[in-house]
Amino acid sequence: MAYSDTYGQVYNVQTLIDHAARRCGKLAEELTSEQLLTARQSLGFVLTNLINIGIQYWAIKKEVIGLTTDKYIYTLPVGANDVLNALYRTMNRPTGSYSTSAGGTVYYVADNDIDTYCQQTSANGNIAVNFGTDNPVYAGSIGVLPYVSGGGSATWTFTLEYSADGTTWNTLQNVGTVAVTDNQWLWYDIDPGQTVQYYRIRASGGTTLALREFYVGNNAREITMSRLNRDDYTNLPNKNFTANQPYQFWFNRTIPQPEIYLWPTPSDPFVQMTVWYSKQVMDVGDLTDELQIPQRWYLATLAMLSHQLSLELPAVPLERVQYLETQAEKYLNLVEQEERDRSPVYFAPNISVYTA
């Protein structure tokens, strides 16, 4: 007997719309351009609403945010919905010998002083660190603190690389083209990490590097941060109180991007906050694009789209609309039963003596 021997077939937007239309009693080729647009928008509404159902485990992301002295408000990326875990993180910074291929005072990239910087004099250079013979270092995370003249923003293209001999270099992480802002950290967790003698940041695409700090870190230590509700945060008498360890936060679910308010206000520019957050599913793109959903969600998504489309298309009988609604509820329930974490759950009631 022959089998396909393949897994993970994906379907594009057009395919789902065609099936949804047929479930509404319409041939796919009957749909006008306006109705196709309506179908795409209805699909977008369905995917947007998934965040209200619960945590979708494929839509969880990690963000490492470098903290800035005297700054207590930090913005999460576009599409972020809610903080699942926030952790205060510190790391070791092994001592090494730094070099620059394109000029500048390289000492400044590792002097633990964010007010100094190494400005290279030509494009597409690199800044490297050598941890010494017989002293390979495991890099768990690399931080880049840019300098931009005038305190503004710029666009850089660069790659993080590693080498065992200082001659042959391999890609650790191809960062690509990113927007950088003066004195705002870019942190990259390396998974899997490497244990080698040499690391470097290499610019390309005409980028001229200017770094306040180039931080190769390891042995990260993370401590859970406590979440404050709005009343607790707003009632704090001194919201600008500073300390080395901001262990509490209030999550402000504002638009267009949610914000994290730290307390106390950080005073150490060499620590980080690791945030695990739930996020929206990506928007519906062109008809030929795929959806950012796992294979197990296709039928439920199709059923929900069919119901929504039956409310938009003309002359769909009421009994068919009601049937499609029942099917949408059925398949959504099935897929939500599967969308779960099977790890053990522990309950620890906090029972204590009440005193007046």
CSV table of C-alpha atoms in Angstrom, one decimal:
chain,number,residue,atom,x,y,z
A,1,MET,CA,0.0,0.0,0.0
A,2,ALA,CA,1.3,3.4,-0.9
A,3,TYR,CA,1.3,6.4,1.4
A,4,SER,CA,2.2,10.0,0.8
A,5,ASP,CA,5.0,9.9,3.4
A,6,THR,CA,4.5,13.7,3.9
A,7,TYR,CA,3.2,15.7,6.8
A,8,GLY,CA,2.2,19.3,7.5
A,9,GLN,CA,0.4,20.2,4.3
A,10,VAL,CA,-0.5,23.9,4.3
A,11,TYR,CA,-3.4,25.7,2.6
A,12,ASN,CA,-3.4,29.2,1.4
A,13,VAL,CA,-6.0,31.9,2.0
A,14,GLN,CA,-7.7,31.3,-1.4
A,15,THR,CA,-8.3,27.6,-0.6
A,16,LEU,CA,-10.0,28.3,2.7
A,17,ILE,CA,-12.2,31.0,1.2
A,18,ASP,CA,-13.2,28.7,-1.7
A,19,HIS,CA,-14.2,25.9,0.8
A,20,ALA,CA,-16.0,28.4,3.0
A,21,ALA,CA,-18.0,29.8,0.0
A,22,ARG,CA,-19.1,26.3,-1.0
A,23,ARG,CA,-20.2,25.6,2.5
A,24,CYS,CA,-22.4,28.7,2.2
A,25,GLY,CA,-23.9,27.2,-0.9
A,26,LYS,CA,-22.0,29.4,-3.3
A,27,LEU,CA,-19.5,28.4,-6.0
A,28,ALA,CA,-16.1,29.9,-5.5
A,29,GLU,CA,-16.1,31.4,-9.0
A,30,GLU,CA,-19.3,33.2,-8.2
A,31,LEU,CA,-17.6,35.4,-5.6
A,32,THR,CA,-17.2,39.0,-6.8
A,33,SER,CA,-14.0,41.0,-6.0
A,34,GLU,CA,-16.0,42.8,-3.2
A,35,GLN,CA,-17.0,39.4,-1.7
A,36,LEU,CA,-13.5,38.1,-1.9
A,37,LEU,CA,-12.3,41.2,0.0
A,38,THR,CA,-15.2,40.6,2.5
A,39,ALA,CA,-14.1,37.0,2.9
A,40,ARG,CA,-10.5,38.0,3.6
A,41,GLN,CA,-11.6,40.5,6.2
A,42,SER,CA,-13.9,37.9,7.8
A,43,LEU,CA,-11.0,35.5,8.0
A,44,GLY,CA,-9.0,38.3,9.7
A,45,PHE,CA,-11.8,38.8,12.2
A,46,VAL,CA,-11.8,35.1,13.0
A,47,LEU,CA,-8.1,35.0,13.6
A,48,THR,CA,-8.1,38.2,15.6
A,49,ASN,CA,-10.8,36.8,17.9
A,50,LEU,CA,-8.7,33.7,18.8
A,51,ILE,CA,-6.8,35.7,21.4
A,52,ASN,CA,-10.1,36.1,23.3
A,53,ILE,CA,-10.6,32.3,23.5
A,54,GLY,CA,-7.4,31.6,25.4
A,55,ILE,CA,-3.7,31.1,25.0
A,56,GLN,CA,-2.8,29.7,21.6
A,57,TYR,CA,0.4,27.8,22.2
A,58,TRP,CA,1.9,28.5,18.8
A,59,ALA,CA,1.4,32.3,19.4
A,60,ILE,CA,3.7,32.7,22.4
A,61,LYS,CA,6.9,34.7,22.0
A,62,LYS,CA,10.0,35.7,24.1
A,63,GLU,CA,11.4,39.2,24.1
A,64,VAL,CA,14.7,40.1,25.9
A,65,ILE,CA,14.6,43.8,26.8
A,66,GLY,CA,17.7,45.6,27.9
A,67,LEU,CA,16.9,47.9,30.8
A,68,THR,CA,17.9,51.6,30.7
A,69,THR,CA,18.9,53.7,33.7
A,70,ASP,CA,16.0,55.8,35.0
A,71,LYS,CA,13.6,54.4,32.4
A,72,TYR,CA,10.6,52.6,33.8
A,73,ILE,CA,8.2,52.3,30.8
A,74,TYR,CA,9.0,49.6,28.2
A,75,THR,CA,6.9,48.9,25.1
A,76,LEU,CA,6.3,45.4,23.8
A,77,PRO,CA,6.3,44.6,20.1
A,78,VAL,CA,3.3,45.2,17.8
A,79,GLY,CA,0.8,42.3,18.2
A,80,ALA,CA,1.6,41.6,21.9
A,81,ASN,CA,-1.4,40.8,23.9
A,82,ASP,CA,-0.6,39.8,27.5
A,83,VAL,CA,2.5,39.1,29.7
A,84,LEU,CA,2.7,35.4,30.7
A,85,ASN,CA,6.0,35.6,32.5
A,86,ALA,CA,8.3,38.5,33.3
A,87,LEU,CA,11.8,37.8,34.7
A,88,TYR,CA,14.6,40.0,35.9
A,89,ARG,CA,17.9,38.8,34.4
A,90,THR,CA,21.6,39.3,35.2
A,91,MET,CA,24.6,37.7,33.4
A,92,ASN,CA,28.3,37.2,33.7
A,93,ARG,CA,30.6,39.1,31.3
A,94,PRO,CA,33.8,37.2,30.7
A,95,THR,CA,37.0,39.3,30.2
A,96,GLY,CA,38.5,39.3,26.7
A,97,SER,CA,40.6,41.2,24.3
A,98,TYR,CA,38.7,43.4,21.8
A,99,SER,CA,39.7,44.5,18.3
A,100,THR,CA,38.2,46.6,15.5
A,101,SER,CA,38.7,46.2,11.8
A,102,ALA,CA,37.7,49.7,10.8
A,103,GLY,CA,39.1,52.2,13.4
A,104,GLY,CA,37.6,53.7,16.5
A,105,THR,CA,38.6,53.3,20.1
A,106,VAL,CA,37.7,49.7,20.7
A,107,TYR,CA,38.4,49.9,24.5
A,108,TYR,CA,35.1,51.7,24.9
A,109,VAL,CA,32.9,48.7,23.8
A,110,ALA,CA,33.7,46.8,26.9
A,111,ASP,CA,34.5,49.5,29.5
A,112,ASN,CA,31.2,49.1,31.3
A,113,ASP,CA,30.5,52.8,30.6
A,114,ILE,CA,27.5,53.5,28.4
A,115,ASP,CA,28.6,57.1,27.9
A,116,THR,CA,31.6,56.2,25.8
A,117,TYR,CA,31.5,54.6,22.3
A,118,CYS,CA,33.6,53.2,19.5
A,119,GLN,CA,32.9,54.9,16.2
A,120,GLN,CA,34.3,53.0,13.2
A,121,THR,CA,35.6,55.1,10.3
A,122,SER,CA,34.5,52.9,7.4
A,123,ALA,CA,31.6,50.7,6.5
A,124,ASN,CA,31.2,47.0,6.7
A,125,GLY,CA,33.7,46.5,9.5
A,126,ASN,CA,33.7,44.3,12.5
A,127,ILE,CA,34.3,44.4,16.2
A,128,ALA,CA,35.6,41.1,17.7
A,129,VAL,CA,36.5,39.7,21.1
A,130,ASN,CA,39.2,37.1,21.8
A,131,PHE,CA,38.8,35.3,25.2
A,132,GLY,CA,42.3,33.8,25.0
A,133,THR,CA,44.0,30.5,24.2
A,134,ASP,CA,42.6,27.5,26.0
A,135,ASN,CA,39.8,29.7,27.3
A,136,PRO,CA,36.7,29.1,25.1
A,137,VAL,CA,33.6,30.8,26.3
A,138,TYR,CA,29.9,29.8,26.0
A,139,ALA,CA,27.9,32.7,24.7
A,140,GLY,CA,24.3,32.4,25.9
A,141,SER,CA,23.3,35.9,24.9
A,142,ILE,CA,24.9,38.9,23.1
A,143,GLY,CA,23.9,42.5,23.6
A,144,VAL,CA,24.6,45.4,21.3
A,145,LEU,CA,24.2,49.0,22.6
A,146,PRO,CA,24.3,51.4,19.6
A,147,TYR,CA,25.5,54.9,19.4
A,148,VAL,CA,23.6,57.1,16.9
A,149,SER,CA,24.8,60.7,16.4
A,150,GLY,CA,22.3,63.2,17.8
A,151,GLY,CA,20.6,60.6,19.9
A,152,GLY,CA,18.3,59.5,17.0
A,153,SER,CA,17.7,56.3,15.1
A,154,ALA,CA,19.2,54.5,12.2
A,155,THR,CA,19.0,51.3,10.1
A,156,TRP,CA,21.8,48.8,10.5
A,157,THR,CA,22.6,45.4,8.8
A,158,PHE,CA,24.8,43.1,10.8
A,159,THR,CA,25.6,39.5,11.6
A,160,LEU,CA,26.8,37.9,14.9
A,161,GLU,CA,29.6,35.3,14.3
A,162,TYR,CA,31.8,32.9,16.1
A,163,SER,CA,35.2,31.3,15.4
A,164,ALA,CA,37.4,28.7,17.0
A,165,ASP,CA,40.7,30.0,15.4
A,166,GLY,CA,40.0,33.7,14.6
A,167,THR,CA,40.3,33.0,10.9
A,168,THR,CA,37.3,30.9,9.9
A,169,TRP,CA,34.0,32.6,11.0
A,170,ASN,CA,30.6,31.0,11.2
A,171,THR,CA,27.2,32.6,11.6
A,172,LEU,CA,25.9,32.7,15.1
A,173,GLN,CA,22.8,34.7,14.2
A,174,ASN,CA,22.0,36.6,11.0
A,175,VAL,CA,20.3,39.6,12.4
A,176,GLY,CA,19.7,41.2,9.0
A,177,THR,CA,18.5,44.8,8.8
A,178,VAL,CA,17.1,46.3,11.9
A,179,ALA,CA,16.2,49.7,13.3
A,180,VAL,CA,18.5,50.9,16.0
A,181,THR,CA,18.1,53.7,18.5
A,182,ASP,CA,20.8,55.5,20.3
A,183,ASN,CA,21.5,54.0,23.8
A,184,GLN,CA,18.8,51.3,23.5
A,185,TRP,CA,20.0,47.7,23.8
A,186,LEU,CA,19.5,45.0,21.2
A,187,TRP,CA,19.7,41.6,22.9
A,188,TYR,CA,19.9,38.3,21.1
A,189,ASP,CA,19.6,35.0,23.0
A,190,ILE,CA,21.8,32.3,21.2
A,191,ASP,CA,20.2,28.9,20.9
A,192,PRO,CA,22.1,26.7,20.6
A,193,GLY,CA,25.1,28.6,21.9
A,194,GLN,CA,28.7,27.9,21.1
A,195,THR,CA,31.8,27.4,23.2
A,196,VAL,CA,34.6,29.1,21.3
A,197,GLN,CA,37.5,31.6,21.7
A,198,TYR,CA,36.3,34.3,19.3
A,199,TYR,CA,33.0,36.2,18.8
A,200,ARG,CA,32.3,39.3,16.7
A,201,ILE,CA,29.7,41.6,15.2
A,202,ARG,CA,30.1,42.1,11.5
A,203,ALA,CA,28.4,44.9,9.6
A,204,SER,CA,27.2,44.7,6.0
A,205,GLY,CA,25.1,46.6,3.5
A,206,GLY,CA,27.1,49.9,4.0
A,207,THR,CA,26.6,50.0,7.8
A,208,THR,CA,29.2,51.8,9.8
A,209,LEU,CA,29.3,50.4,13.3
A,210,ALA,CA,29.3,52.8,16.3
A,211,LEU,CA,28.9,50.8,19.6
A,212,ARG,CA,28.6,52.0,23.2
A,213,GLU,CA,28.9,48.4,24.4
A,214,PHE,CA,29.4,44.9,22.8
A,215,TYR,CA,28.3,42.5,25.5
A,216,VAL,CA,29.0,38.7,25.2
A,217,GLY,CA,27.3,37.2,28.3
A,218,ASN,CA,26.7,33.8,29.8
A,219,ASN,CA,25.5,32.1,33.0
A,220,ALA,CA,22.2,34.1,33.0
A,221,ARG,CA,20.2,34.2,36.3
A,222,GLU,CA,16.5,35.0,36.1
A,223,ILE,CA,14.2,35.9,39.0
A,224,THR,CA,10.4,36.0,38.6
A,225,MET,CA,9.0,39.5,38.7
A,226,SER,CA,5.7,40.1,40.6
A,227,ARG,CA,2.7,41.6,38.7
A,228,LEU,CA,0.9,44.6,40.1
A,229,ASN,CA,-2.7,45.5,39.4
A,230,ARG,CA,-3.5,49.0,38.3
A,231,ASP,CA,-4.7,50.1,41.7
A,232,ASP,CA,-1.5,48.8,43.4
A,233,TYR,CA,0.7,50.6,40.9
A,234,THR,CA,-1.2,53.9,40.8
A,235,ASN,CA,-1.2,54.0,44.6
A,236,LEU,CA,2.6,53.7,44.9
A,237,PRO,CA,3.8,56.9,46.6
A,238,ASN,CA,7.0,57.2,44.6
A,239,LYS,CA,6.9,55.6,41.2
A,240,ASN,CA,10.3,57.0,40.3
A,241,PHE,CA,12.1,55.3,43.2
A,242,THR,CA,15.3,53.7,41.7
A,243,ALA,CA,17.0,50.4,42.6
A,244,ASN,CA,19.3,47.9,41.0
A,245,GLN,CA,16.6,45.2,41.0
A,246,PRO,CA,13.1,46.1,39.7
A,247,TYR,CA,11.2,43.1,40.8
A,248,GLN,CA,7.6,44.3,40.2
A,249,PHE,CA,5.7,45.5,37.1
A,250,TRP,CA,2.3,46.7,36.0
A,251,PHE,CA,1.1,45.7,32.5
A,252,ASN,CA,-0.7,48.5,30.8
A,253,ARG,CA,-2.8,47.0,28.0
A,254,THR,CA,-3.0,50.1,25.9
A,255,ILE,CA,-3.0,50.7,22.1
A,256,PRO,CA,-1.3,50.6,19.7
A,257,GLN,CA,1.3,48.6,21.8
A,258,PRO,CA,1.0,47.5,25.4
A,259,GLU,CA,3.5,48.8,27.9
A,260,ILE,CA,5.3,47.4,31.0
A,261,TYR,CA,5.8,49.8,33.9
A,262,LEU,CA,8.6,48.7,36.2
A,263,TRP,CA,9.0,49.4,39.9
A,264,PRO,CA,11.4,50.3,41.3
A,265,THR,CA,12.9,52.2,38.3
A,266,PRO,CA,16.1,50.5,37.1
A,267,SER,CA,19.4,52.0,37.9
A,268,ASP,CA,21.7,49.4,36.3
A,269,PRO,CA,22.0,49.6,32.4
A,270,PHE,CA,23.6,46.1,32.2
A,271,VAL,CA,20.6,44.0,33.2
A,272,GLN,CA,17.7,42.7,31.2
A,273,MET,CA,14.0,41.7,31.5
A,274,THR,CA,12.9,38.5,29.8
A,275,VAL,CA,9.2,38.6,28.8
A,276,TRP,CA,7.2,35.7,27.6
A,277,TYR,CA,4.0,37.0,26.1
A,278,SER,CA,1.0,35.9,24.1
A,279,LYS,CA,0.5,37.6,20.8
A,280,GLN,CA,-2.0,38.0,18.0
A,281,VAL,CA,-2.0,35.6,15.0
A,282,MET,CA,-0.5,37.4,12.0
A,283,ASP,CA,-2.8,39.3,9.7
A,284,VAL,CA,-4.3,37.7,6.7
A,285,GLY,CA,-2.2,38.5,3.7
A,286,ASP,CA,-2.7,38.0,0.0
A,287,LEU,CA,-4.9,35.2,-1.4
A,288,THR,CA,-1.7,33.1,-2.1
A,289,ASP,CA,-0.3,33.5,1.4
A,290,GLU,CA,-0.5,30.9,4.1
A,291,LEU,CA,-2.0,31.5,7.5
A,292,GLN,CA,0.0,31.5,10.7
A,293,ILE,CA,-1.9,28.6,12.2
A,294,PRO,CA,-0.9,25.0,12.9
A,295,GLN,CA,-2.3,22.2,10.8
A,296,ARG,CA,-4.6,21.0,13.6
A,297,TRP,CA,-6.5,24.4,13.4
A,298,TYR,CA,-7.4,24.3,9.7
A,299,LEU,CA,-10.9,22.7,10.1
A,300,ALA,CA,-11.9,24.8,13.0
A,301,THR,CA,-10.8,28.0,11.2
A,302,LEU,CA,-12.6,26.9,8.0
A,303,ALA,CA,-15.8,26.2,10.0
A,304,MET,CA,-15.7,29.6,11.8
A,305,LEU,CA,-15.0,31.4,8.5
A,306,SER,CA,-17.9,29.6,6.8
A,307,HIS,CA,-20.3,30.8,9.5
A,308,GLN,CA,-19.0,34.4,9.4
A,309,LEU,CA,-19.2,34.4,5.6
A,310,SER,CA,-22.8,33.1,5.6
A,311,LEU,CA,-23.7,36.3,7.5
A,312,GLU,CA,-22.1,38.4,4.8
A,313,LEU,CA,-23.1,36.7,1.5
A,314,PRO,CA,-26.5,37.4,0.0
A,315,ALA,CA,-29.4,34.8,0.0
A,316,VAL,CA,-27.8,32.3,2.4
A,317,PRO,CA,-30.8,30.4,3.9
A,318,LEU,CA,-31.2,30.9,7.7
A,319,GLU,CA,-31.2,27.2,8.4
A,320,ARG,CA,-27.8,26.9,6.6
A,321,VAL,CA,-26.5,29.9,8.7
A,322,GLN,CA,-27.6,28.1,11.9
A,323,TYR,CA,-26.1,24.8,10.8
A,324,LEU,CA,-22.7,26.5,10.0
A,325,GLU,CA,-22.8,28.2,13.4
A,326,THR,CA,-23.3,24.7,15.1
A,327,GLN,CA,-20.4,23.4,13.0
A,328,ALA,CA,-18.1,26.3,14.0
A,329,GLU,CA,-18.9,25.7,17.7
A,330,LYS,CA,-18.3,22.0,17.4
A,331,TYR,CA,-14.9,22.2,15.7
A,332,LEU,CA,-13.7,25.1,17.8
A,333,ASN,CA,-14.5,23.1,21.0
A,334,LEU,CA,-12.6,20.1,19.6
A,335,VAL,CA,-9.5,22.1,18.7
A,336,GLU,CA,-9.6,24.0,22.0
A,337,GLN,CA,-9.7,20.7,23.9
A,338,GLU,CA,-6.4,19.8,22.2
A,339,GLU,CA,-4.8,23.2,22.6
A,340,ARG,CA,-3.4,22.6,26.1
A,341,ASP,CA,-0.3,22.1,28.1
A,342,ARG,CA,0.1,18.6,29.5
A,343,SER,CA,2.7,19.4,32.1
A,344,PRO,CA,1.8,18.8,35.8
A,345,VAL,CA,-0.2,21.5,37.6
A,346,TYR,CA,0.4,22.3,41.2
A,347,PHE,CA,-1.9,24.2,43.5
A,348,ALA,CA,-0.5,25.9,46.6
A,349,PRO,CA,-3.2,27.6,48.6
A,350,ASN,CA,-2.0,30.5,50.7
A,351,ILE,CA,-3.9,29.8,54.0
A,352,SER,CA,-2.9,32.0,56.9
A,353,VAL,CA,-4.3,33.3,60.1
A,354,TYR,CA,-6.5,36.4,59.8
A,355,THR,CA,-5.9,39.2,62.3
A,356,ALA,CA,-7.9,42.3,62.6
